[in-house]
JSON list of C-alpha atoms and ligand atoms in Angstrom, two decimals:
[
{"chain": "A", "resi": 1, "resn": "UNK", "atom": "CA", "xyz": [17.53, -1.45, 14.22]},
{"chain": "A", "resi": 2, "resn": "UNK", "atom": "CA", "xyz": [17.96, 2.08, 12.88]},
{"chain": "A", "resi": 3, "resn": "UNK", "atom": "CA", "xyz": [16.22, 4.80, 14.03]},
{"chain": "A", "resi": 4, "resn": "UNK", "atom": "CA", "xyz": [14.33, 6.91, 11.40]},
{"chain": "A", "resi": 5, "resn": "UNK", "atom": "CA", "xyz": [16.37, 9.38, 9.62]},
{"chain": "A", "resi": 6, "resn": "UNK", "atom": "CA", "xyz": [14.01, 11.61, 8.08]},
{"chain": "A", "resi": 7, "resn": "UNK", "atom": "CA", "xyz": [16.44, 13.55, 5.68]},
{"chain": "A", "resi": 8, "resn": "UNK", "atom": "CA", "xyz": [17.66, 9.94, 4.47]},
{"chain": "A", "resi": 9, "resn": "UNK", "atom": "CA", "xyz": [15.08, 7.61, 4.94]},
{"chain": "A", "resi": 10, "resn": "UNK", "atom": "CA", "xyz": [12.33, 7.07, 2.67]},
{"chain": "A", "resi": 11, "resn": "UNK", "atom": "CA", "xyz": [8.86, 7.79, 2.86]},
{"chain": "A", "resi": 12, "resn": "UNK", "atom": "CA", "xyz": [5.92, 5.58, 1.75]},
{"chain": "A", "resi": 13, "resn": "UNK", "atom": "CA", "xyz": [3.06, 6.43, 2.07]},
{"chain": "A", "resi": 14, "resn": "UNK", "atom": "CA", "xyz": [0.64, 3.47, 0.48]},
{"chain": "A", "resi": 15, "resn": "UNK", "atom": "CA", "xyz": [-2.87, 4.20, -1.13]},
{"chain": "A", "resi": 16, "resn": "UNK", "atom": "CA", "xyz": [-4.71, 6.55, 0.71]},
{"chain": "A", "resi": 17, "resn": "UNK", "atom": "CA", "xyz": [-7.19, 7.02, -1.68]},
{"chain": "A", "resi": 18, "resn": "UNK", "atom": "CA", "xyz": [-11.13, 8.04, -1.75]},
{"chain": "A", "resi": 19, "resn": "UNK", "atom": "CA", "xyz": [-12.07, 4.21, -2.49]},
{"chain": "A", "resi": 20, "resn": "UNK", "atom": "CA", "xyz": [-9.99, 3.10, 0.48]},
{"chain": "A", "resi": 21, "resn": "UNK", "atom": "CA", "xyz": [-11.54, 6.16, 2.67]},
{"chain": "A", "resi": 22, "resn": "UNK", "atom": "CA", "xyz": [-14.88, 6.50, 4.41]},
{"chain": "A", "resi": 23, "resn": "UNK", "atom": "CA", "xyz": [-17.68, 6.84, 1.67]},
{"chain": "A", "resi": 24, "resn": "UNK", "atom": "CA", "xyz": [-15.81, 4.85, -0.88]},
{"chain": "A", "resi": 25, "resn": "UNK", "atom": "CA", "xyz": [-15.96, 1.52, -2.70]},
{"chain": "A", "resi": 26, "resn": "UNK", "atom": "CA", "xyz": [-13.54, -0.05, -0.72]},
{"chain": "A", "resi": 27, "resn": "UNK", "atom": "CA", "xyz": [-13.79, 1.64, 2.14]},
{"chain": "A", "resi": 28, "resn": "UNK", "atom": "CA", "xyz": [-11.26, 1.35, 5.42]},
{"chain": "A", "resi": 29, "resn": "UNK", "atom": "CA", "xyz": [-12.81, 2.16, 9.27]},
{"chain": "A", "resi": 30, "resn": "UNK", "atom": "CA", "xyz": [-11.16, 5.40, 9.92]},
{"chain": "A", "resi": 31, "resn": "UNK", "atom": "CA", "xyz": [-9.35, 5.58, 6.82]},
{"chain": "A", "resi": 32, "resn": "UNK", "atom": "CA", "xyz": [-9.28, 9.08, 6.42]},
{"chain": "A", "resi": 33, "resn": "UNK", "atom": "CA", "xyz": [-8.11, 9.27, 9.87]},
{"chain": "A", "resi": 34, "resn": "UNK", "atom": "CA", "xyz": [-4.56, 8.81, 8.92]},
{"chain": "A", "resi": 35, "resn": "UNK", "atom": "CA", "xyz": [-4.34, 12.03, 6.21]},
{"chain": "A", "resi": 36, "resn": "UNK", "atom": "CA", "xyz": [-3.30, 14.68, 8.69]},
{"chain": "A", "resi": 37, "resn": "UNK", "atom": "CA", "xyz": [-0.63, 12.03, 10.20]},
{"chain": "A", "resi": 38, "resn": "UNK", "atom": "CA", "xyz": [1.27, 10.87, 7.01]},
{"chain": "A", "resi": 39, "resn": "UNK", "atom": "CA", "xyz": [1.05, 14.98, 6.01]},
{"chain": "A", "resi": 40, "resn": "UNK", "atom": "CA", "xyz": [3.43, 15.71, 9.13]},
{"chain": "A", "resi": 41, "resn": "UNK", "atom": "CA", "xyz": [5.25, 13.14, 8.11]},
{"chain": "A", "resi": 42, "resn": "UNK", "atom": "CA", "xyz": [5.45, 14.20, 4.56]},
{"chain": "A", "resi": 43, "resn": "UNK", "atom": "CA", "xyz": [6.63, 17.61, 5.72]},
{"chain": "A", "resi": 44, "resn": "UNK", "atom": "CA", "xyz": [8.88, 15.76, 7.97]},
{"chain": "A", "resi": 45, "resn": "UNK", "atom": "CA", "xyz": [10.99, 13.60, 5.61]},
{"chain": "A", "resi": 46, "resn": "UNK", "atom": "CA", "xyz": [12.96, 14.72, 2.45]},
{"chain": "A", "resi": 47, "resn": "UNK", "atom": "CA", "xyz": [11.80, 12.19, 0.53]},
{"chain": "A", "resi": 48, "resn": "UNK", "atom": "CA", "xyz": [8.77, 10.86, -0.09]},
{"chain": "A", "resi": 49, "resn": "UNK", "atom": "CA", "xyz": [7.25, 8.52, -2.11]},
{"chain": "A", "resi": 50, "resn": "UNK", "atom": "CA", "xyz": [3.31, 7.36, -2.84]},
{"chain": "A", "resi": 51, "resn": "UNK", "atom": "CA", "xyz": [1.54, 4.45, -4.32]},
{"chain": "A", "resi": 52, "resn": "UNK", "atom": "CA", "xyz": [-1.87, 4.89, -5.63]},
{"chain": "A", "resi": 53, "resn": "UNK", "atom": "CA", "xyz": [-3.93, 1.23, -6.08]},
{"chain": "A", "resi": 54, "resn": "UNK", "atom": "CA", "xyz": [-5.18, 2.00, -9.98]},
{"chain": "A", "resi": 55, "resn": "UNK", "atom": "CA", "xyz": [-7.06, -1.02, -11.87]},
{"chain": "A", "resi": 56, "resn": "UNK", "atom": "CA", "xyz": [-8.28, -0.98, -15.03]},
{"chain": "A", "resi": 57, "resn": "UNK", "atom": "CA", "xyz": [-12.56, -1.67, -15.13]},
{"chain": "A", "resi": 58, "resn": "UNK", "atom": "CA", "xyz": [-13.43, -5.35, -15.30]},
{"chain": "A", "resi": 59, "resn": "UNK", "atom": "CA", "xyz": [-10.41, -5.74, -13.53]},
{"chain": "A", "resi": 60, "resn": "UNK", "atom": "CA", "xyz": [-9.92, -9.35, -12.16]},
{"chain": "A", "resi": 61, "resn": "UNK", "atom": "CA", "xyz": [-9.59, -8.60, -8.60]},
{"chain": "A", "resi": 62, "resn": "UNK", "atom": "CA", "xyz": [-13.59, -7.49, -8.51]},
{"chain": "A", "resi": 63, "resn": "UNK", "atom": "CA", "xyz": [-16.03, -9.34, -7.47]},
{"chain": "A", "resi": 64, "resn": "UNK", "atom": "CA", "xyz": [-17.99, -8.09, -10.30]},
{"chain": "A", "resi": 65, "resn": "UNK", "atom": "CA", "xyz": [-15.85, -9.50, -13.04]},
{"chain": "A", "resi": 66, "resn": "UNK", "atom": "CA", "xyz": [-16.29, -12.84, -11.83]},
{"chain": "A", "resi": 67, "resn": "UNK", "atom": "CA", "xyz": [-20.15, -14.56, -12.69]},
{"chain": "A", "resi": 68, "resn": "UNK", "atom": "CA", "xyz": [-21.85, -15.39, -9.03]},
{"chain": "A", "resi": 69, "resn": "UNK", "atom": "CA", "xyz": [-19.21, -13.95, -6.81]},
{"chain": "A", "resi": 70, "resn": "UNK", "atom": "CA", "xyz": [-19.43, -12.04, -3.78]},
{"chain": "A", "resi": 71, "resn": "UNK", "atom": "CA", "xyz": [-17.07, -9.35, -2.72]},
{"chain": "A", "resi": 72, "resn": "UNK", "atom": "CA", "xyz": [-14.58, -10.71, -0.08]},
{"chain": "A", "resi": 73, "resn": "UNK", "atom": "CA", "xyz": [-15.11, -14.38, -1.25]},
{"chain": "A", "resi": 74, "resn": "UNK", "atom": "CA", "xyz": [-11.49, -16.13, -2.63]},
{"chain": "A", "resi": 75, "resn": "UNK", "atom": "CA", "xyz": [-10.63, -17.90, -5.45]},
{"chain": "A", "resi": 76, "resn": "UNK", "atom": "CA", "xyz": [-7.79, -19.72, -6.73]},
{"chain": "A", "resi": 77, "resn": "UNK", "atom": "CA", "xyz": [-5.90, -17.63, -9.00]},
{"chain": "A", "resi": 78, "resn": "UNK", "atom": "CA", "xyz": [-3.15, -19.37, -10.69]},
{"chain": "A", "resi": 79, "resn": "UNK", "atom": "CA", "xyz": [-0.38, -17.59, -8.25]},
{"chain": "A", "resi": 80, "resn": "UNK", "atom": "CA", "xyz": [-2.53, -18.65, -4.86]},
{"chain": "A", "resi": 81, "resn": "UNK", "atom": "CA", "xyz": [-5.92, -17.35, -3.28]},
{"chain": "A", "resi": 82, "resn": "UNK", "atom": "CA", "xyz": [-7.07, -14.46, -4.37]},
{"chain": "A", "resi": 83, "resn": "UNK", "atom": "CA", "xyz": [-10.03, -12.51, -2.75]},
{"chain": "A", "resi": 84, "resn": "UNK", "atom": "CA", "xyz": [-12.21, -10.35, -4.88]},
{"chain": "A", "resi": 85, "resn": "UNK", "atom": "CA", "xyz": [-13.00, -7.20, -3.59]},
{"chain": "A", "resi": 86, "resn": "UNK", "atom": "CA", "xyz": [-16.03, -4.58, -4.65]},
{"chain": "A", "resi": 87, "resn": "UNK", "atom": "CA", "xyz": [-14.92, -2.26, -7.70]},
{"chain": "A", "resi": 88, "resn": "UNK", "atom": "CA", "xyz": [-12.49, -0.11, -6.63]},
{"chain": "A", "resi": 89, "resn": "UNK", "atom": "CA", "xyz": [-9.74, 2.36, -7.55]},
{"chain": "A", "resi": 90, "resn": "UNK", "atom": "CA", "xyz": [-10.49, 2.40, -11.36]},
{"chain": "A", "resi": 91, "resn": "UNK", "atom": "CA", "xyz": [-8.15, 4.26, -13.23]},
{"chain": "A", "resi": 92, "resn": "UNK", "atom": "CA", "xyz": [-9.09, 7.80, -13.69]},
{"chain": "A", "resi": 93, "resn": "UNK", "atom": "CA", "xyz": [-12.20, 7.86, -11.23]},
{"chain": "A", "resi": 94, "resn": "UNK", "atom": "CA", "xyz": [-13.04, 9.58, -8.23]},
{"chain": "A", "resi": 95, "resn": "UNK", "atom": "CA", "xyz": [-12.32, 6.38, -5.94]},
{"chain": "A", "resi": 96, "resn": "UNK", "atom": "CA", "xyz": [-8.88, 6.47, -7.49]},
{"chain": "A", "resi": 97, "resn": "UNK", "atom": "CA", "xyz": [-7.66, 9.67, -6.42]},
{"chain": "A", "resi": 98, "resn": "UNK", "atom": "CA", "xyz": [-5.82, 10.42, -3.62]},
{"chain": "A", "resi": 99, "resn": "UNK", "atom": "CA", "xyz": [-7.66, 12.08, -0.55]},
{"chain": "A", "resi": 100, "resn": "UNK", "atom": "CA", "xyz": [-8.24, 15.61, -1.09]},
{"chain": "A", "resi": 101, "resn": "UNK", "atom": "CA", "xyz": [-6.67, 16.57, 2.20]},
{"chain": "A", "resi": 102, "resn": "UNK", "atom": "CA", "xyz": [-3.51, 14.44, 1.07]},
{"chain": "A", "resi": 103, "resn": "UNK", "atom": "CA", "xyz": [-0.35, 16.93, 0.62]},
{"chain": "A", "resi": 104, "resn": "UNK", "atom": "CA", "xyz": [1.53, 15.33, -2.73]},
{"chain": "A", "resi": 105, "resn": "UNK", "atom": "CA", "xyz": [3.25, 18.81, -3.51]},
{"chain": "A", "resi": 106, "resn": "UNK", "atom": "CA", "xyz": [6.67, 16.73, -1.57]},
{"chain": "A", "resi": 107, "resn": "UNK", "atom": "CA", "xyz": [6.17, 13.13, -3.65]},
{"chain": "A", "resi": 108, "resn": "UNK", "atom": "CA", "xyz": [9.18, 12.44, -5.48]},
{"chain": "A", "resi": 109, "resn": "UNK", "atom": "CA", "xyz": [7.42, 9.42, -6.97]},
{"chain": "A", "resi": 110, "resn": "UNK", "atom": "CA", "xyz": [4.12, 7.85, -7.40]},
{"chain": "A", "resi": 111, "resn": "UNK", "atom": "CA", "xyz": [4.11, 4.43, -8.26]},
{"chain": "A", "resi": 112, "resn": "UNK", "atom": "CA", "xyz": [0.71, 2.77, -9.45]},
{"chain": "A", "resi": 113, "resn": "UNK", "atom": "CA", "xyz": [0.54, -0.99, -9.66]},
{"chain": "A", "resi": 114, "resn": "UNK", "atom": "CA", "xyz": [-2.54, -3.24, -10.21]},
{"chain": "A", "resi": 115, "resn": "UNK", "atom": "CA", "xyz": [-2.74, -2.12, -13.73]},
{"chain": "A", "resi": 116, "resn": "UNK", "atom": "CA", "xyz": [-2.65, -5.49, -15.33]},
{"chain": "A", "resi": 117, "resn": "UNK", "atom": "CA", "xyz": [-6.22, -6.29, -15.93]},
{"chain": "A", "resi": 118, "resn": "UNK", "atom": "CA", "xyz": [-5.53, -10.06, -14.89]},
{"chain": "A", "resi": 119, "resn": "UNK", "atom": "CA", "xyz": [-2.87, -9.49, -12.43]},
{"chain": "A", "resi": 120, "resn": "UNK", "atom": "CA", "xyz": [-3.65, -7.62, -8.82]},
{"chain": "A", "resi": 121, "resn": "UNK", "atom": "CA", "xyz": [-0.85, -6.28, -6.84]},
{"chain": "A", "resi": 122, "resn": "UNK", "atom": "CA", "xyz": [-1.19, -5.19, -2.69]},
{"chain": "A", "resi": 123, "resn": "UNK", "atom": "CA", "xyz": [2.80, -4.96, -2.82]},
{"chain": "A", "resi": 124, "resn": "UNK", "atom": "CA", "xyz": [4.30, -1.21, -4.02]},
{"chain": "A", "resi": 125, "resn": "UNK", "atom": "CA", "xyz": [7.39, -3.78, -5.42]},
{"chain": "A", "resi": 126, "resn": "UNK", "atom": "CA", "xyz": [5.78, -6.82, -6.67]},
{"chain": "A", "resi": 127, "resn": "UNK", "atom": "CA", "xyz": [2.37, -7.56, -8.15]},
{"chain": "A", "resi": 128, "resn": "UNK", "atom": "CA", "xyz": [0.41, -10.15, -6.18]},
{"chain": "A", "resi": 129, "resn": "UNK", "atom": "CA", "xyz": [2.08, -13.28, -8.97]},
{"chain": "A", "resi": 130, "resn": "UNK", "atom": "CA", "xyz": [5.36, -12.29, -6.19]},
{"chain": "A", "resi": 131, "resn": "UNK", "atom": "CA", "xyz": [7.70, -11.41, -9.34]},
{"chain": "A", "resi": 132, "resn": "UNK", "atom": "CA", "xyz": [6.76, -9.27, -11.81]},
{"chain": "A", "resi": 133, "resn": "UNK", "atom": "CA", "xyz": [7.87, -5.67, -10.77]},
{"chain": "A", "resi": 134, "resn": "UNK", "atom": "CA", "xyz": [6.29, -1.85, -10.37]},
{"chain": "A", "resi": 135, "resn": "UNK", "atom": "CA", "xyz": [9.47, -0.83, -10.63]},
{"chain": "A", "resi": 136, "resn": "UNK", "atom": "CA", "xyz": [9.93, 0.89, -6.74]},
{"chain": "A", "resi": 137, "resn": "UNK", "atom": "CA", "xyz": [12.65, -1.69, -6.08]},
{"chain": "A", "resi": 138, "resn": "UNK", "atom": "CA", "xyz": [14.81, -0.22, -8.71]},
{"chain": "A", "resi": 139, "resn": "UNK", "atom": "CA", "xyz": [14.02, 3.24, -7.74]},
{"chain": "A", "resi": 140, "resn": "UNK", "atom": "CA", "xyz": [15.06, 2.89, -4.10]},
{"chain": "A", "resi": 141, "resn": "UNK", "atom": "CA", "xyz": [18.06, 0.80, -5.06]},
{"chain": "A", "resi": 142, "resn": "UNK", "atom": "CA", "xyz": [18.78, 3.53, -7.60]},
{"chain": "A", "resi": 143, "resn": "UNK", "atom": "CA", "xyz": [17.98, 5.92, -5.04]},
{"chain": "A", "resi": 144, "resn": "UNK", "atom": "CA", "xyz": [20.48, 4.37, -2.48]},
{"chain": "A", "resi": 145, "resn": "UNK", "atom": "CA", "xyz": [17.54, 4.13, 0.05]},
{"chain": "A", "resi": 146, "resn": "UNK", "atom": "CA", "xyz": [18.41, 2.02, 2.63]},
{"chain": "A", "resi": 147, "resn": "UNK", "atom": "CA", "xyz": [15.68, 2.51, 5.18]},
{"chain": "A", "resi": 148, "resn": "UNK", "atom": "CA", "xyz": [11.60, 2.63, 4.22]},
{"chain": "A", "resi": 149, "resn": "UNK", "atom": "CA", "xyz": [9.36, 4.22, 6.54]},
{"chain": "A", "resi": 150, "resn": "UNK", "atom": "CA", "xyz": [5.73, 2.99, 5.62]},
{"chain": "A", "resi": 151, "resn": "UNK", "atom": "CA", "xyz": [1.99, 4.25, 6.54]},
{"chain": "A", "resi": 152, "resn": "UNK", "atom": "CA", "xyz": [-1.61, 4.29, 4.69]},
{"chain": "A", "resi": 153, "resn": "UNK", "atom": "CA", "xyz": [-4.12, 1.79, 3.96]},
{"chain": "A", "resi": 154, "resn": "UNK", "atom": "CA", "xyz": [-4.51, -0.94, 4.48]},
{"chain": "A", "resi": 155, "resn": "UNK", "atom": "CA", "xyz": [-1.97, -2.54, 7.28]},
{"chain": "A", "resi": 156, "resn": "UNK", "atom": "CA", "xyz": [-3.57, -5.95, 6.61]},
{"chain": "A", "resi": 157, "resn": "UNK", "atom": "CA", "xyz": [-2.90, -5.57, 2.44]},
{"chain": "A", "resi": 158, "resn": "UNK", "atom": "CA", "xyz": [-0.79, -3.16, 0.91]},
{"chain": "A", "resi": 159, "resn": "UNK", "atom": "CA", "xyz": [1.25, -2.20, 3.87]},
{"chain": "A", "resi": 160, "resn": "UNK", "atom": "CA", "xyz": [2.38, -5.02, 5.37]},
{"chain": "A", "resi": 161, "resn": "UNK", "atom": "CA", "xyz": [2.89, -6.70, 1.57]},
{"chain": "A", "resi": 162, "resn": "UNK", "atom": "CA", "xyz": [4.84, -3.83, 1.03]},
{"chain": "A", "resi": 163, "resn": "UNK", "atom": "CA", "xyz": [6.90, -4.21, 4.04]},
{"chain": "A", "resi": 164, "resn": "UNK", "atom": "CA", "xyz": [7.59, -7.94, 3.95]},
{"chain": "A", "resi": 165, "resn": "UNK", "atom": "CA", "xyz": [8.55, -7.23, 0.01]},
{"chain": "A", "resi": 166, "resn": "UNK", "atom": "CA", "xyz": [11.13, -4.71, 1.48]},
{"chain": "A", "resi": 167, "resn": "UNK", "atom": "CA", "xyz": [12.37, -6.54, 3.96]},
{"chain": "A", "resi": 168, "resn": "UNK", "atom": "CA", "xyz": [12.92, -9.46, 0.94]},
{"chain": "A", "resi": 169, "resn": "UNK", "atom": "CA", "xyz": [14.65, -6.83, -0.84]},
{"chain": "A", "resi": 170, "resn": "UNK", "atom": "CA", "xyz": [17.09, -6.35, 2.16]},
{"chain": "A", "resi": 171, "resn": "UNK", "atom": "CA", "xyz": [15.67, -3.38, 3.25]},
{"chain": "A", "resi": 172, "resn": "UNK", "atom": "CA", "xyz": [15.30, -1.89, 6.97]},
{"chain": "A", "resi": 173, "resn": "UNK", "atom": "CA", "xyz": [11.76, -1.13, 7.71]},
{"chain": "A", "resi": 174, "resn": "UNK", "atom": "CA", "xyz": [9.47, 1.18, 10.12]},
{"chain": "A", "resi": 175, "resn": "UNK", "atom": "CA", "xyz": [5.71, 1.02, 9.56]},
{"chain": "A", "resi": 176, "resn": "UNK", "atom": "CA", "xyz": [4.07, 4.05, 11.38]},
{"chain": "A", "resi": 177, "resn": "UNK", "atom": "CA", "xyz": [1.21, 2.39, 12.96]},
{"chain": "A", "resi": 178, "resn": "UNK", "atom": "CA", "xyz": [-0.75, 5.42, 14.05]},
{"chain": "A", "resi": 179, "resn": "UNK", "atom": "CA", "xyz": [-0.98, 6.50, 10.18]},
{"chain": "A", "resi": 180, "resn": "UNK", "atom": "CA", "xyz": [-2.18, 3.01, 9.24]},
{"chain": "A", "resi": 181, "resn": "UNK", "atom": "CA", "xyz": [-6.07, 1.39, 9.44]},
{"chain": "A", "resi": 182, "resn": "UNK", "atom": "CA", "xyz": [-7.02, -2.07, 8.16]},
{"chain": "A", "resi": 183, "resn": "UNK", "atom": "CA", "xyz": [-9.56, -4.22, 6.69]},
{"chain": "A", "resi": 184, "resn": "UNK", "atom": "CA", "xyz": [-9.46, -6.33, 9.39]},
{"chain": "A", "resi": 185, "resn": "UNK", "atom": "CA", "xyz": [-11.12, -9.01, 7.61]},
{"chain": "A", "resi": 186, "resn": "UNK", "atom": "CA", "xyz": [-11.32, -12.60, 9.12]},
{"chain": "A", "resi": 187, "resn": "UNK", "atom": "CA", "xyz": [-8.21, -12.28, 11.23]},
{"chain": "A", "resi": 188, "resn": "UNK", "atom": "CA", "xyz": [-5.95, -10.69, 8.57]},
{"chain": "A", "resi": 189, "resn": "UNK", "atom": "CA", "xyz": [-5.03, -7.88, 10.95]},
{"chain": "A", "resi": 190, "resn": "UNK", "atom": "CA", "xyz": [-3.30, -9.95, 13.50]},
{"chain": "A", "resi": 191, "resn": "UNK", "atom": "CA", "xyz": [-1.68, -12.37, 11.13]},
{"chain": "A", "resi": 192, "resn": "UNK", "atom": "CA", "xyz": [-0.12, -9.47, 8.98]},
{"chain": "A", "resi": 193, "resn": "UNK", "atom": "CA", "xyz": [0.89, -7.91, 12.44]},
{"chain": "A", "resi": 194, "resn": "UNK", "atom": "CA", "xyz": [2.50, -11.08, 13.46]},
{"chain": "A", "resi": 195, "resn": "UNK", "atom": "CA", "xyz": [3.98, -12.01, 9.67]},
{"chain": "A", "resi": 196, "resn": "UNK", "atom": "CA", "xyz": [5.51, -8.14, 10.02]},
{"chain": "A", "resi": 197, "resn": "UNK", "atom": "CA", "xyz": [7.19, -8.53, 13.52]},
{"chain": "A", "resi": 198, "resn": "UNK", "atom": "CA", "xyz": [8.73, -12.07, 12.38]},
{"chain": "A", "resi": 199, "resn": "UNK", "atom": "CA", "xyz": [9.94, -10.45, 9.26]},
{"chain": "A", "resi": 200, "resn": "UNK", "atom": "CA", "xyz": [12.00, -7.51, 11.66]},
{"chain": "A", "resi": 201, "resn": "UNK", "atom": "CA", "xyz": [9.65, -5.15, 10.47]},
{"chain": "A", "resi": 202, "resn": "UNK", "atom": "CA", "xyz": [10.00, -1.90, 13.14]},
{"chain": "A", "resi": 203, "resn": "UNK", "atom": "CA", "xyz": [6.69, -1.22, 13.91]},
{"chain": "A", "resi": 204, "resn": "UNK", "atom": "CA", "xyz": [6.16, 2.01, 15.73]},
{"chain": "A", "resi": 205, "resn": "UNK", "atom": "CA", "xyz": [3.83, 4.00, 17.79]},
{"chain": "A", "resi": 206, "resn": "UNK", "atom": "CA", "xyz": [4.90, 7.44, 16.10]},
{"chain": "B", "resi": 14, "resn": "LIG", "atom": "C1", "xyz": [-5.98, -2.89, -1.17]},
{"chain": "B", "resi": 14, "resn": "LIG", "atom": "C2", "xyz": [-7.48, -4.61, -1.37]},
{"chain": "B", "resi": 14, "resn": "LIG", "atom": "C3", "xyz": [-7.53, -4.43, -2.73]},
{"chain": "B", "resi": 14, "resn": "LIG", "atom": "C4", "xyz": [-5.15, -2.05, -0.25]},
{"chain": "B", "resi": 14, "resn": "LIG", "atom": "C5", "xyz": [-6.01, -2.70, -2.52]},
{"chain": "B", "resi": 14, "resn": "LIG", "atom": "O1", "xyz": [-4.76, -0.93, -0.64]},
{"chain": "B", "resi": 14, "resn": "LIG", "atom": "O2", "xyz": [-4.86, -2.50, 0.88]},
{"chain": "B", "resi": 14, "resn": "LIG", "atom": "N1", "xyz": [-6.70, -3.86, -0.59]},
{"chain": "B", "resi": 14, "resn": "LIG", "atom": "N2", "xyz": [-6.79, -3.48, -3.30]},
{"chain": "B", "resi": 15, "resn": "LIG", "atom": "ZN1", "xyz": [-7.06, -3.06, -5.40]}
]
């Protein structure tokens, strides 16, 4: 397994965002907890790259849109379960922004995904239908990125989606657990943990 390269690798950091942060819609234990982590690592690398979760209102993935639901309640969507979450991360709002403390100044990229209004997507490559593109896979092969280093919110959704999408794309992959906190929600931590380390996803402790 390859070590990290910081002046080759790539850096990802995934959706650390107000909604996903403490006081938000959607909001992650400790989420803000990893800003002042993935900003060492942002100074660190020479390339970095960030997602931002950004969803039309009424999108499909809320709770809201659908009658009688409750947030964190699944349904069957017609590419698999799909659980609807509180309104979150609406284009344009507050909740949608990155964390104030978050340096962006390095980002080559930001990628935004979700924006379908029927269509959710946890993956930075793939919406959540497991084909239809943000376009990130094209930019690292592009790029000639051979090596992803991934942290933000949250491990048990957009991180490790993004990181088993990598490693699908043939891609090495280090998740930065200390800059990572999850929803944790009915055992999703430990089976994205386990899914990861199956996949050969590096998961380290700095
Ligand atoms: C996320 C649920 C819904 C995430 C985004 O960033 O992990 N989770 N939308
Ligand atoms: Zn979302």
């Amino acid at each position: 397994m390859p070590q990290m390269d910081p002046a080759h690798d790539l850096l990802l950091l995934i959706d650390i965002q107000n909604d996903f942060c403490p006081g938000g819609a959607l909001a992650v234990t400790d989420g803000d907890a990893v800003v002042p982590l993935a900003n060492r690592l942002s100074h660190r690398f020479s390339h970095v790259a960030l997602t931002q979760d950004w969803h039309p209102a009424g999108h499909f993935s809320f709770a809201s849109s659908h009658a009688g639901a409750t947030p964190f309640s699944v349904i069957a969507a017609d590419h698999g379960p799909q659980t609807l979450w509180p309104d979150h991360c609406v284009q344009g709002t507050d909740g949608a922004a990155f964390h104030p403390d978050l340096d962006t100044d390095a980002a080559e990229v930001i990628i935004r995904k979700g924006c379908r209004p029927t269509l959710d997507s946890y993956s930075a490559f793939f919406e959540n239908d497991g084909s239809t593109p943000t376009g990130l896979a094209g930019y690292v092969r592009d790029r000639g990125f051979s090596h992803v280093v991934m942290a933000g919110l949250a491990t048990d959704f957009c991180v490790a989606w993004s990181a088993l999408d990598a490693r699908r794309l043939g891609l090495d992959v280090s998740l930065v657990l200390p800059a990572c906190r999850a929803i944790d929600q009915d055992g999703s931590l430990d089976a994205a943990m386990a899914e990861m380390t199956a996949a050969g996803v590096v998961l380290s402790q700095a």
